[in-house]
mmCIF file with all atom_site columns, C-alpha atoms in Angstrom:
data_model
loop_
_atom_site.group_PDB
_atom_site.id
_atom_site.type_symbol
_atom_site.label_atom_id
_atom_site.label_alt_id
_atom_site.label_comp_id
_atom_site.label_asym_id
_atom_site.label_entity_id
_atom_site.label_seq_id
_atom_site.pdbx_PDB_ins_code
_atom_site.Cartn_x
_atom_site.Cartn_y
_atom_site.Cartn_z
_atom_site.occupancy
_atom_site.B_iso_or_equiv
_atom_site.pdbx_formal_charge
_atom_site.auth_seq_id
_atom_site.auth_comp_id
_atom_site.auth_asym_id
_atom_site.auth_atom_id
_atom_site.pdbx_PDB_model_num
ATOM 1   C CA . MET W 1 1   ? -6.766  -11.240 4.803   1.00 49.00 ? 15  MET W CA 1
ATOM 2   C CA . ASP W 1 2   ? -8.729  -8.294  7.318   1.00 61.00 ? 16  ASP W CA 1
ATOM 3   C CA . THR W 1 3   ? -7.280  -10.014 10.226  1.00 78.00 ? 17  THR W CA 1
ATOM 4   C CA . GLN W 1 4   ? -5.296  -7.859  12.565  1.00 83.00 ? 18  GLN W CA 1
ATOM 5   C CA . LEU W 1 5   ? -1.042  -8.648  12.811  1.00 87.00 ? 19  LEU W CA 1
ATOM 6   C CA . VAL W 1 6   ? -1.359  -7.203  16.591  1.00 87.00 ? 20  VAL W CA 1
ATOM 7   C CA . GLN W 1 7   ? -4.221  -6.375  18.970  1.00 88.00 ? 21  GLN W CA 1
ATOM 8   C CA . PRO W 1 8   ? -3.491  -3.206  20.487  1.00 91.00 ? 22  PRO W CA 1
ATOM 9   C CA . LYS W 1 9   ? -4.258  -2.743  24.737  1.00 93.00 ? 23  LYS W CA 1
ATOM 10  C CA . GLN W 1 10  ? -7.498  -1.708  25.475  1.00 95.00 ? 24  GLN W CA 1
ATOM 11  C CA . THR W 1 11  ? -7.007  1.324   26.624  1.00 95.00 ? 25  THR W CA 1
ATOM 12  C CA . PHE W 1 12  ? -5.339  2.353   23.422  1.00 95.00 ? 26  PHE W CA 1
ATOM 13  C CA . MET W 1 13  ? -9.264  1.583   22.000  1.00 95.00 ? 27  MET W CA 1
ATOM 14  C CA . ASN W 1 14  ? -10.586 3.688   24.798  1.00 96.00 ? 28  ASN W CA 1
ATOM 15  C CA . LEU W 1 15  ? -8.007  6.904   23.271  1.00 94.00 ? 29  LEU W CA 1
ATOM 16  C CA . ALA W 1 16  ? -10.243 9.085   21.326  1.00 96.00 ? 30  ALA W CA 1
ATOM 17  C CA . PRO W 1 17  ? -9.838  9.050   18.075  1.00 94.00 ? 31  PRO W CA 1
ATOM 18  C CA . GLU W 1 18  ? -7.774  11.603  17.351  1.00 95.00 ? 32  GLU W CA 1
ATOM 19  C CA . LYS W 1 19  ? -5.309  10.931  19.925  1.00 95.00 ? 33  LYS W CA 1
ATOM 20  C CA . ARG W 1 20  ? -5.220  7.113   18.311  1.00 95.00 ? 34  ARG W CA 1
ATOM 21  C CA . GLU W 1 21  ? -4.706  8.910   14.950  1.00 94.00 ? 35  GLU W CA 1
ATOM 22  C CA . SER W 1 22  ? -2.484  10.777  16.103  1.00 95.00 ? 36  SER W CA 1
ATOM 23  C CA . ILE W 1 23  ? -0.015  7.674   18.012  1.00 96.00 ? 37  ILE W CA 1
ATOM 24  C CA . VAL W 1 24  ? 0.199   6.110   14.734  1.00 96.00 ? 38  VAL W CA 1
ATOM 25  C CA . ARG W 1 25  ? 1.386   9.034   12.731  1.00 95.00 ? 39  ARG W CA 1
ATOM 26  C CA . ALA W 1 26  ? 3.862   9.984   15.442  1.00 96.00 ? 40  ALA W CA 1
ATOM 27  C CA . ALA W 1 27  ? 4.815   6.028   15.155  1.00 97.00 ? 41  ALA W CA 1
ATOM 28  C CA . ALA W 1 28  ? 4.719   5.836   11.448  1.00 96.00 ? 42  ALA W CA 1
ATOM 29  C CA . ALA W 1 29  ? 7.493   8.913   10.596  1.00 96.00 ? 43  ALA W CA 1
ATOM 30  C CA . GLU W 1 30  ? 9.173   7.751   13.349  1.00 97.00 ? 44  GLU W CA 1
ATOM 31  C CA . PHE W 1 31  ? 9.297   4.401   11.325  1.00 97.00 ? 45  PHE W CA 1
ATOM 32  C CA . ALA W 1 32  ? 9.590   6.132   7.731   1.00 96.00 ? 46  ALA W CA 1
ATOM 33  C CA . ALA W 1 33  ? 12.400  7.844   8.707   1.00 96.00 ? 47  ALA W CA 1
ATOM 34  C CA . GLN W 1 34  ? 14.829  5.593   10.680  1.00 95.00 ? 48  GLN W CA 1
ATOM 35  C CA . GLY W 1 35  ? 13.425  1.808   9.855   1.00 95.00 ? 49  GLY W CA 1
ATOM 36  C CA . TYR W 1 36  ? 12.079  -0.614  12.159  1.00 96.00 ? 50  TYR W CA 1
ATOM 37  C CA . GLN W 1 37  ? 16.028  -1.028  14.049  1.00 95.00 ? 51  GLN W CA 1
ATOM 38  C CA . ARG W 1 38  ? 16.902  2.218   14.774  1.00 95.00 ? 52  ARG W CA 1
ATOM 39  C CA . ALA W 1 39  ? 13.223  3.647   15.419  1.00 96.00 ? 53  ALA W CA 1
ATOM 40  C CA . SER W 1 40  ? 13.519  5.070   19.100  1.00 96.00 ? 54  SER W CA 1
ATOM 41  C CA . LEU W 1 41  ? 10.084  5.319   21.619  1.00 96.00 ? 55  LEU W CA 1
ATOM 42  C CA . ASN W 1 42  ? 12.065  8.248   22.965  1.00 96.00 ? 56  ASN W CA 1
ATOM 43  C CA . ASN W 1 43  ? 11.543  9.820   20.247  1.00 96.00 ? 57  ASN W CA 1
ATOM 44  C CA . ILE W 1 44  ? 7.995   9.003   19.415  1.00 97.00 ? 58  ILE W CA 1
ATOM 45  C CA . VAL W 1 45  ? 6.633   10.473  23.085  1.00 96.00 ? 59  VAL W CA 1
ATOM 46  C CA . LYS W 1 46  ? 9.147   12.816  22.714  1.00 95.00 ? 60  LYS W CA 1
ATOM 47  C CA . GLN W 1 47  ? 7.317   13.940  19.603  1.00 94.00 ? 61  GLN W CA 1
ATOM 48  C CA . LEU W 1 48  ? 3.430   12.955  21.118  1.00 94.00 ? 62  LEU W CA 1
ATOM 49  C CA . GLY W 1 49  ? 4.687   15.358  24.921  1.00 94.00 ? 63  GLY W CA 1
ATOM 50  C CA . ILE W 1 50  ? 3.696   11.408  26.384  1.00 93.00 ? 64  ILE W CA 1
ATOM 51  C CA . SER W 1 51  ? 6.322   9.541   29.444  1.00 92.00 ? 65  SER W CA 1
ATOM 52  C CA . LYS W 1 52  ? 7.572   6.281   27.304  1.00 93.00 ? 66  LYS W CA 1
ATOM 53  C CA . GLY W 1 53  ? 4.990   4.800   29.990  1.00 93.00 ? 67  GLY W CA 1
ATOM 54  C CA . SER W 1 54  ? 2.170   5.509   28.947  1.00 93.00 ? 68  SER W CA 1
ATOM 55  C CA . LEU W 1 55  ? 2.741   4.521   25.525  1.00 95.00 ? 69  LEU W CA 1
ATOM 56  C CA . TYR W 1 56  ? 3.489   0.662   27.046  1.00 95.00 ? 70  TYR W CA 1
ATOM 57  C CA . GLN W 1 57  ? -0.176  1.110   28.861  1.00 95.00 ? 71  GLN W CA 1
ATOM 58  C CA . TYR W 1 58  ? -1.309  1.460   24.597  1.00 96.00 ? 72  TYR W CA 1
ATOM 59  C CA . PHE W 1 59  ? 1.170   -1.536  23.178  1.00 96.00 ? 73  PHE W CA 1
ATOM 60  C CA . ASP W 1 60  ? 3.598   -3.760  24.953  1.00 94.00 ? 74  ASP W CA 1
ATOM 61  C CA . ASN W 1 61  ? 6.682   -3.170  22.600  1.00 95.00 ? 75  ASN W CA 1
ATOM 62  C CA . LYS W 1 62  ? 8.404   -1.527  19.800  1.00 96.00 ? 76  LYS W CA 1
ATOM 63  C CA . GLU W 1 63  ? 7.388   -4.587  17.679  1.00 96.00 ? 77  GLU W CA 1
ATOM 64  C CA . ALA W 1 64  ? 3.530   -4.265  18.988  1.00 96.00 ? 78  ALA W CA 1
ATOM 65  C CA . LEU W 1 65  ? 3.492   -0.437  17.735  1.00 96.00 ? 79  LEU W CA 1
ATOM 66  C CA . PHE W 1 66  ? 5.243   -1.251  14.508  1.00 97.00 ? 80  PHE W CA 1
ATOM 67  C CA . LEU W 1 67  ? 2.877   -3.728  13.818  1.00 96.00 ? 81  LEU W CA 1
ATOM 68  C CA . HIS W 1 68  ? -0.851  -1.649  14.185  1.00 96.00 ? 82  HIS W CA 1
ATOM 69  C CA . VAL W 1 69  ? 0.767   0.821   12.175  1.00 96.00 ? 83  VAL W CA 1
ATOM 70  C CA . PHE W 1 70  ? 1.649   -1.507  9.738   1.00 95.00 ? 84  PHE W CA 1
ATOM 71  C CA . ASP W 1 71  ? -2.134  -2.928  10.226  1.00 94.00 ? 85  ASP W CA 1
ATOM 72  C CA . HIS W 1 72  ? -3.425  0.711   9.234   1.00 92.00 ? 86  HIS W CA 1
ATOM 73  C CA . PHE W 1 73  ? -0.861  1.588   6.924   1.00 93.00 ? 87  PHE W CA 1
ATOM 74  C CA . THR W 1 74  ? -2.922  -1.498  4.748   1.00 92.00 ? 88  THR W CA 1
ATOM 75  C CA . LEU W 1 75  ? -6.329  -0.399  6.096   1.00 91.00 ? 89  LEU W CA 1
ATOM 76  C CA . GLN W 1 76  ? -6.370  3.059   4.436   1.00 91.00 ? 90  GLN W CA 1
ATOM 77  C CA . VAL W 1 77  ? -4.662  1.728   1.567   1.00 90.00 ? 91  VAL W CA 1
ATOM 78  C CA . LYS W 1 78  ? -7.802  -0.689  0.790   1.00 88.00 ? 92  LYS W CA 1
ATOM 79  C CA . GLN W 1 79  ? -10.105 1.710   1.806   1.00 89.00 ? 93  GLN W CA 1
ATOM 80  C CA . TYR W 1 80  ? -8.595  4.091   -0.935  1.00 89.00 ? 94  TYR W CA 1
ATOM 81  C CA . VAL W 1 81  ? -8.157  1.469   -4.021  1.00 87.00 ? 95  VAL W CA 1
ATOM 82  C CA . LYS W 1 82  ? -11.909 0.156   -3.240  1.00 83.00 ? 96  LYS W CA 1
ATOM 83  C CA . ALA W 1 83  ? -13.525 4.213   -3.273  1.00 86.00 ? 97  ALA W CA 1
ATOM 84  C CA . SER W 1 84  ? -11.738 4.081   -7.046  1.00 82.00 ? 98  SER W CA 1
ATOM 85  C CA . ALA W 1 85  ? -13.777 1.926   -7.982  1.00 71.00 ? 99  ALA W CA 1
ATOM 86  C CA . THR W 1 86  ? -16.961 3.505   -9.729  1.00 61.00 ? 100 THR W CA 1
ATOM 87  C CA . GLY W 1 87  ? -18.913 0.013   -8.544  1.00 56.00 ? 101 GLY W CA 1
ATOM 88  C CA . ASN W 1 88  ? -20.869 -1.036  -10.973 1.00 52.00 ? 102 ASN W CA 1
ATOM 89  C CA . GLY W 1 89  ? -19.743 -4.379  -12.312 1.00 56.00 ? 103 GLY W CA 1
ATOM 90  C CA . ARG W 1 90  ? -18.644 -3.540  -16.143 1.00 64.00 ? 104 ARG W CA 1
ATOM 91  C CA . GLU W 1 91  ? -15.540 -1.682  -15.140 1.00 75.00 ? 105 GLU W CA 1
ATOM 92  C CA . ASP W 1 92  ? -12.951 -2.419  -18.159 1.00 88.00 ? 106 ASP W CA 1
ATOM 93  C CA . PHE W 1 93  ? -10.547 -3.913  -16.451 1.00 91.00 ? 107 PHE W CA 1
ATOM 94  C CA . PHE W 1 94  ? -7.115  -1.503  -17.526 1.00 93.00 ? 108 PHE W CA 1
ATOM 95  C CA . ASP W 1 95  ? -9.396  1.796   -16.910 1.00 92.00 ? 109 ASP W CA 1
ATOM 96  C CA . VAL W 1 96  ? -9.478  0.054   -12.735 1.00 91.00 ? 110 VAL W CA 1
ATOM 97  C CA . ALA W 1 97  ? -5.651  -0.311  -13.062 1.00 92.00 ? 111 ALA W CA 1
ATOM 98  C CA . ARG W 1 98  ? -5.434  3.471   -13.964 1.00 93.00 ? 112 ARG W CA 1
ATOM 99  C CA . GLN W 1 99  ? -7.701  4.254   -11.186 1.00 92.00 ? 113 GLN W CA 1
ATOM 100 C CA . VAL W 1 100 ? -5.644  2.540   -8.425  1.00 93.00 ? 114 VAL W CA 1
ATOM 101 C CA . LEU W 1 101 ? -2.568  3.991   -9.969  1.00 93.00 ? 115 LEU W CA 1
ATOM 102 C CA . LEU W 1 102 ? -4.037  6.925   -9.381  1.00 93.00 ? 116 LEU W CA 1
ATOM 103 C CA . ALA W 1 103 ? -5.282  6.427   -5.916  1.00 93.00 ? 117 ALA W CA 1
ATOM 104 C CA . GLY W 1 104 ? -1.859  4.888   -4.709  1.00 93.00 ? 118 GLY W CA 1
ATOM 105 C CA . ILE W 1 105 ? -0.837  8.399   -5.639  1.00 94.00 ? 119 ILE W CA 1
ATOM 106 C CA . ALA W 1 106 ? -3.329  10.300  -3.778  1.00 93.00 ? 120 ALA W CA 1
ATOM 107 C CA . PHE W 1 107 ? -2.477  7.724   -0.850  1.00 93.00 ? 121 PHE W CA 1
ATOM 108 C CA . ILE W 1 108 ? 1.121   8.228   -1.373  1.00 94.00 ? 122 ILE W CA 1
ATOM 109 C CA . ASP W 1 109 ? -0.123  12.683  -1.470  1.00 93.00 ? 123 ASP W CA 1
ATOM 110 C CA . SER W 1 110 ? -1.772  12.306  1.338   1.00 93.00 ? 124 SER W CA 1
ATOM 111 C CA . HIS W 1 111 ? 0.325   9.543   3.617   1.00 93.00 ? 125 HIS W CA 1
ATOM 112 C CA . PRO W 1 112 ? 4.081   9.416   2.831   1.00 93.00 ? 126 PRO W CA 1
ATOM 113 C CA . GLU W 1 113 ? 4.883   8.773   5.929   1.00 95.00 ? 127 GLU W CA 1
ATOM 114 C CA . TYR W 1 114 ? 2.815   5.120   5.938   1.00 94.00 ? 128 TYR W CA 1
ATOM 115 C CA . PHE W 1 115 ? 4.363   4.334   1.949   1.00 94.00 ? 129 PHE W CA 1
ATOM 116 C CA . GLN W 1 116 ? 7.837   5.381   3.045   1.00 95.00 ? 130 GLN W CA 1
ATOM 117 C CA . VAL W 1 117 ? 7.156   2.353   5.798   1.00 96.00 ? 131 VAL W CA 1
ATOM 118 C CA . TYR W 1 118 ? 6.276   -0.097  3.244   1.00 95.00 ? 132 TYR W CA 1
ATOM 119 C CA . LEU W 1 119 ? 9.112   0.707   1.500   1.00 95.00 ? 133 LEU W CA 1
ATOM 120 C CA . LYS W 1 120 ? 11.235  -0.122  4.540   1.00 95.00 ? 134 LYS W CA 1
ATOM 121 C CA . VAL W 1 121 ? 9.294   -3.767  5.152   1.00 95.00 ? 135 VAL W CA 1
ATOM 122 C CA . LEU W 1 122 ? 10.403  -3.911  1.642   1.00 93.00 ? 136 LEU W CA 1
ATOM 123 C CA . PHE W 1 123 ? 14.163  -2.859  1.585   1.00 93.00 ? 137 PHE W CA 1
ATOM 124 C CA . GLU W 1 124 ? 14.905  -4.008  5.026   1.00 93.00 ? 138 GLU W CA 1
ATOM 125 C CA . ARG W 1 125 ? 15.443  -7.430  6.753   1.00 90.00 ? 139 ARG W CA 1
ATOM 126 C CA . ASP W 1 126 ? 15.410  -6.700  10.204  1.00 91.00 ? 140 ASP W CA 1
ATOM 127 C CA . VAL W 1 127 ? 11.879  -6.117  9.826   1.00 95.00 ? 141 VAL W CA 1
ATOM 128 C CA . PRO W 1 128 ? 10.129  -8.264  12.132  1.00 94.00 ? 142 PRO W CA 1
ATOM 129 C CA . ARG W 1 129 ? 7.310   -10.702 10.244  1.00 94.00 ? 143 ARG W CA 1
ATOM 130 C CA . ARG W 1 130 ? 9.166   -9.030  7.104   1.00 95.00 ? 144 ARG W CA 1
ATOM 131 C CA . GLU W 1 131 ? 7.538   -11.866 4.952   1.00 94.00 ? 145 GLU W CA 1
ATOM 132 C CA . GLU W 1 132 ? 3.666   -12.229 6.563   1.00 93.00 ? 146 GLU W CA 1
ATOM 133 C CA . LEU W 1 133 ? 4.112   -7.895  5.866   1.00 94.00 ? 147 LEU W CA 1
ATOM 134 C CA . VAL W 1 134 ? 5.028   -8.666  2.712   1.00 93.00 ? 148 VAL W CA 1
ATOM 135 C CA . SER W 1 135 ? 2.411   -11.192 1.909   1.00 93.00 ? 149 SER W CA 1
ATOM 136 C CA . ARG W 1 136 ? -0.701  -9.240  2.751   1.00 91.00 ? 150 ARG W CA 1
ATOM 137 C CA . VAL W 1 137 ? 0.145   -6.359  0.616   1.00 90.00 ? 151 VAL W CA 1
ATOM 138 C CA . ARG W 1 138 ? 0.625   -9.468  -2.158  1.00 90.00 ? 152 ARG W CA 1
ATOM 139 C CA . LEU W 1 139 ? -2.259  -11.022 -1.256  1.00 89.00 ? 153 LEU W CA 1
ATOM 140 C CA . PHE W 1 140 ? -4.717  -7.887  -1.104  1.00 89.00 ? 154 PHE W CA 1
ATOM 141 C CA . SER W 1 141 ? -3.799  -7.397  -4.642  1.00 89.00 ? 155 SER W CA 1
ATOM 142 C CA . LEU W 1 142 ? -4.824  -11.179 -5.907  1.00 90.00 ? 156 LEU W CA 1
ATOM 143 C CA . GLU W 1 143 ? -8.002  -10.436 -4.439  1.00 91.00 ? 157 GLU W CA 1
ATOM 144 C CA . TYR W 1 144 ? -9.366  -7.457  -5.423  1.00 91.00 ? 158 TYR W CA 1
ATOM 145 C CA . PHE W 1 145 ? -7.158  -7.630  -9.076  1.00 92.00 ? 159 PHE W CA 1
ATOM 146 C CA . GLY W 1 146 ? -8.428  -11.756 -9.063  1.00 93.00 ? 160 GLY W CA 1
ATOM 147 C CA . PRO W 1 147 ? -12.046 -11.945 -9.275  1.00 93.00 ? 161 PRO W CA 1
ATOM 148 C CA . LEU W 1 148 ? -11.641 -8.762  -11.995 1.00 92.00 ? 162 LEU W CA 1
ATOM 149 C CA . ALA W 1 149 ? -9.372  -10.808 -13.980 1.00 94.00 ? 163 ALA W CA 1
ATOM 150 C CA . ASP W 1 150 ? -11.402 -13.716 -14.148 1.00 94.00 ? 164 ASP W CA 1
ATOM 151 C CA . ARG W 1 151 ? -14.509 -11.631 -15.364 1.00 92.00 ? 165 ARG W CA 1
ATOM 152 C CA . ALA W 1 152 ? -12.449 -9.946  -17.929 1.00 92.00 ? 166 ALA W CA 1
ATOM 153 C CA . ARG W 1 153 ? -10.829 -13.321 -18.982 1.00 92.00 ? 167 ARG W CA 1
ATOM 154 C CA . GLU W 1 154 ? -14.475 -14.680 -19.388 1.00 91.00 ? 168 GLU W CA 1
ATOM 155 C CA . GLN W 1 155 ? -15.571 -11.610 -21.229 1.00 90.00 ? 169 GLN W CA 1
ATOM 156 C CA . GLY W 1 156 ? -12.687 -11.934 -23.824 1.00 91.00 ? 170 GLY W CA 1
ATOM 157 C CA . VAL W 1 157 ? -10.372 -8.286  -22.941 1.00 90.00 ? 171 VAL W CA 1
ATOM 158 C CA . LEU W 1 158 ? -7.963  -10.380 -21.553 1.00 94.00 ? 172 LEU W CA 1
ATOM 159 C CA . ARG W 1 159 ? -5.885  -13.092 -23.414 1.00 92.00 ? 173 ARG W CA 1
ATOM 160 C CA . SER W 1 160 ? -6.873  -16.739 -22.852 1.00 91.00 ? 174 SER W CA 1
ATOM 161 C CA . ASP W 1 161 ? -3.621  -17.810 -22.281 1.00 94.00 ? 175 ASP W CA 1
ATOM 162 C CA . ILE W 1 162 ? -2.459  -15.964 -19.851 1.00 94.00 ? 176 ILE W CA 1
ATOM 163 C CA . PRO W 1 163 ? -3.828  -17.570 -16.231 1.00 95.00 ? 177 PRO W CA 1
ATOM 164 C CA . SER W 1 164 ? -5.611  -14.423 -13.489 1.00 94.00 ? 178 SER W CA 1
ATOM 165 C CA . GLN W 1 165 ? -2.840  -15.334 -11.313 1.00 94.00 ? 179 GLN W CA 1
ATOM 166 C CA . LYS W 1 166 ? -0.261  -14.188 -14.117 1.00 95.00 ? 180 LYS W CA 1
ATOM 167 C CA . VAL W 1 167 ? -2.037  -11.510 -14.876 1.00 95.00 ? 181 VAL W CA 1
ATOM 168 C CA . VAL W 1 168 ? -2.499  -10.064 -11.615 1.00 94.00 ? 182 VAL W CA 1
ATOM 169 C CA . PHE W 1 169 ? 1.209   -10.104 -11.241 1.00 95.00 ? 183 PHE W CA 1
ATOM 170 C CA . ILE W 1 170 ? 1.892   -8.085  -13.940 1.00 95.00 ? 184 ILE W CA 1
ATOM 171 C CA . LEU W 1 171 ? -0.264  -5.437  -12.910 1.00 94.00 ? 185 LEU W CA 1
ATOM 172 C CA . ASP W 1 172 ? 0.678   -5.583  -9.287  1.00 93.00 ? 186 ASP W CA 1
ATOM 173 C CA . ALA W 1 173 ? 4.352   -5.342  -10.447 1.00 94.00 ? 187 ALA W CA 1
ATOM 174 C CA . MET W 1 174 ? 4.591   -2.276  -12.444 1.00 94.00 ? 188 MET W CA 1
ATOM 175 C CA . LEU W 1 175 ? 1.848   -0.473  -10.405 1.00 94.00 ? 189 LEU W CA 1
ATOM 176 C CA . ASP W 1 176 ? 3.997   -1.635  -6.801  1.00 94.00 ? 190 ASP W CA 1
ATOM 177 C CA . ARG W 1 177 ? 7.107   0.184   -9.129  1.00 94.00 ? 191 ARG W CA 1
ATOM 178 C CA . PHE W 1 178 ? 5.552   2.666   -10.277 1.00 95.00 ? 192 PHE W CA 1
ATOM 179 C CA . LEU W 1 179 ? 4.646   3.958   -6.881  1.00 95.00 ? 193 LEU W CA 1
ATOM 180 C CA . GLN W 1 180 ? 8.155   3.324   -5.724  1.00 95.00 ? 194 GLN W CA 1
ATOM 181 C CA . GLY W 1 181 ? 9.381   5.682   -8.521  1.00 94.00 ? 195 GLY W CA 1
ATOM 182 C CA . TYR W 1 182 ? 6.395   8.434   -7.357  1.00 94.00 ? 196 TYR W CA 1
ATOM 183 C CA . ALA W 1 183 ? 7.536   7.697   -3.236  1.00 94.00 ? 197 ALA W CA 1
ATOM 184 C CA . GLN W 1 184 ? 11.537  8.125   -4.388  1.00 93.00 ? 198 GLN W CA 1
ATOM 185 C CA . PRO W 1 185 ? 13.050  9.551   -6.691  1.00 90.00 ? 199 PRO W CA 1
ATOM 186 C CA . HIS W 1 186 ? 16.022  6.680   -7.004  1.00 90.00 ? 200 HIS W CA 1
ATOM 187 C CA . LEU W 1 187 ? 13.888  4.270   -7.768  1.00 89.00 ? 201 LEU W CA 1
ATOM 188 C CA . ASP W 1 188 ? 12.285  5.727   -10.721 1.00 87.00 ? 202 ASP W CA 1
ATOM 189 C CA . GLY W 1 189 ? 14.043  4.765   -13.124 1.00 88.00 ? 203 GLY W CA 1
ATOM 190 C CA . GLY W 1 190 ? 15.227  7.956   -15.148 1.00 90.00 ? 204 GLY W CA 1
ATOM 191 C CA . LEU W 1 191 ? 11.280  8.933   -15.425 1.00 89.00 ? 205 LEU W CA 1
ATOM 192 C CA . ALA W 1 192 ? 11.124  11.592  -12.627 1.00 91.00 ? 206 ALA W CA 1
ATOM 193 C CA . LEU W 1 193 ? 7.964   10.810  -11.984 1.00 92.00 ? 207 LEU W CA 1
ATOM 194 C CA . ALA W 1 194 ? 8.087   12.935  -8.720  1.00 87.00 ? 208 ALA W CA 1
ATOM 195 C CA . GLY W 1 195 ? 8.618   16.202  -10.131 1.00 84.00 ? 209 GLY W CA 1
ATOM 196 C CA . MET W 1 196 ? 6.049   15.987  -12.684 1.00 89.00 ? 210 MET W CA 1
ATOM 197 C CA . SER W 1 197 ? 2.887   18.117  -12.733 1.00 91.00 ? 211 SER W CA 1
ATOM 198 C CA . ALA W 1 198 ? -0.439  16.561  -12.353 1.00 90.00 ? 212 ALA W CA 1
ATOM 199 C CA . ASP W 1 199 ? -0.737  16.378  -16.397 1.00 93.00 ? 213 ASP W CA 1
ATOM 200 C CA . ARG W 1 200 ? 2.071   14.526  -17.905 1.00 94.00 ? 214 ARG W CA 1
ATOM 201 C CA . LEU W 1 201 ? 1.848   12.438  -14.223 1.00 93.00 ? 215 LEU W CA 1
ATOM 202 C CA . HIS W 1 202 ? -1.496  11.071  -15.947 1.00 93.00 ? 216 HIS W CA 1
ATOM 203 C CA . ASP W 1 203 ? 0.186   10.700  -19.443 1.00 94.00 ? 217 ASP W CA 1
ATOM 204 C CA . GLU W 1 204 ? 3.199   8.485   -17.833 1.00 94.00 ? 218 GLU W CA 1
ATOM 205 C CA . ILE W 1 205 ? -0.526  6.385   -16.283 1.00 94.00 ? 219 ILE W CA 1
ATOM 206 C CA . ASP W 1 206 ? -2.280  6.152   -19.474 1.00 95.00 ? 220 ASP W CA 1
ATOM 207 C CA . SER W 1 207 ? 1.180   5.165   -21.371 1.00 95.00 ? 221 SER W CA 1
ATOM 208 C CA . MET W 1 208 ? 1.916   2.479   -19.231 1.00 93.00 ? 222 MET W CA 1
ATOM 209 C CA . VAL W 1 209 ? -2.058  1.544   -18.910 1.00 94.00 ? 223 VAL W CA 1
ATOM 210 C CA . ALA W 1 210 ? -1.295  1.210   -23.004 1.00 94.00 ? 224 ALA W CA 1
ATOM 211 C CA . VAL W 1 211 ? 0.970   -1.271  -22.763 1.00 94.00 ? 225 VAL W CA 1
ATOM 212 C CA . LEU W 1 212 ? -0.336  -3.314  -19.904 1.00 93.00 ? 226 LEU W CA 1
ATOM 213 C CA . ARG W 1 213 ? -3.687  -3.748  -22.730 1.00 92.00 ? 227 ARG W CA 1
ATOM 214 C CA . THR W 1 214 ? -1.304  -4.143  -25.422 1.00 92.00 ? 228 THR W CA 1
ATOM 215 C CA . GLY W 1 215 ? 0.276   -7.077  -24.306 1.00 91.00 ? 229 GLY W CA 1
ATOM 216 C CA . LEU W 1 216 ? -2.309  -8.314  -22.199 1.00 90.00 ? 230 LEU W CA 1
ATOM 217 C CA . GLN W 1 217 ? -5.184  -7.892  -24.319 1.00 91.00 ? 231 GLN W CA 1
ATOM 218 C CA . PRO W 1 218 ? -5.856  -10.301 -27.106 1.00 89.00 ? 232 PRO W CA 1
ATOM 219 C CA . SER W 1 219 ? -4.866  -9.626  -30.935 1.00 80.00 ? 233 SER W CA 1
ATOM 220 C CA . ASP W 1 220 ? -8.099  -9.470  -32.580 1.00 72.00 ? 234 ASP W CA 1
ATOM 221 C CA . MET W 1 221 ? -9.573  -6.794  -29.785 1.00 65.00 ? 235 MET W CA 1
ATOM 222 C CA . GLY W 1 222 ? -8.359  -3.702  -31.710 1.00 53.00 ? 236 GLY W CA 1
ATOM 223 C CA . GLU W 1 223 ? -9.775  -5.325  -35.071 1.00 49.00 ? 237 GLU W CA 1
#
């Protein structure tokens, strides 16, 4: 899961970190706004104030640049998600889900262009290696939440008749749709998530997690 989709040229890796970040962010902004096929390397180099030849010294082509942007997106997401955990190994499964959802919102607020790139991958079929890109995101959810679900089932916190993989599927579906709605108002099903105050947004998150808890916990947990 940690392997890169594409390896940038060594000339790119030799750049100062802030220079690499500026290139990736400029590319992400263009891909987020235009999608893969319509994105223009000319626009990217104009934004950066460099020549197209310089960009080709760093990446072989547009596809390589796009895949590196997606690599950067997945790395940032993993960092945000892992930073949201308390790390004591005794977290309530549903509290973890809440913290991950809050981390996702923080990520979108800090890196809106990267999440828009992810949405382009989800909804545009002309993206290179699209199925692989989507699978990598889903695999991370399984790798992260799978062991937590296994432990919660062993502790009797989750229903024993629902396999861990199905629990992760349900949880991932809710998290992904909620974040999509937060990032794109036309995807929020009328919830108006993007315009909510922080307090109301937290209430919505608590409501979503409560629904998960009601459906996934054993019936005797509340007795």
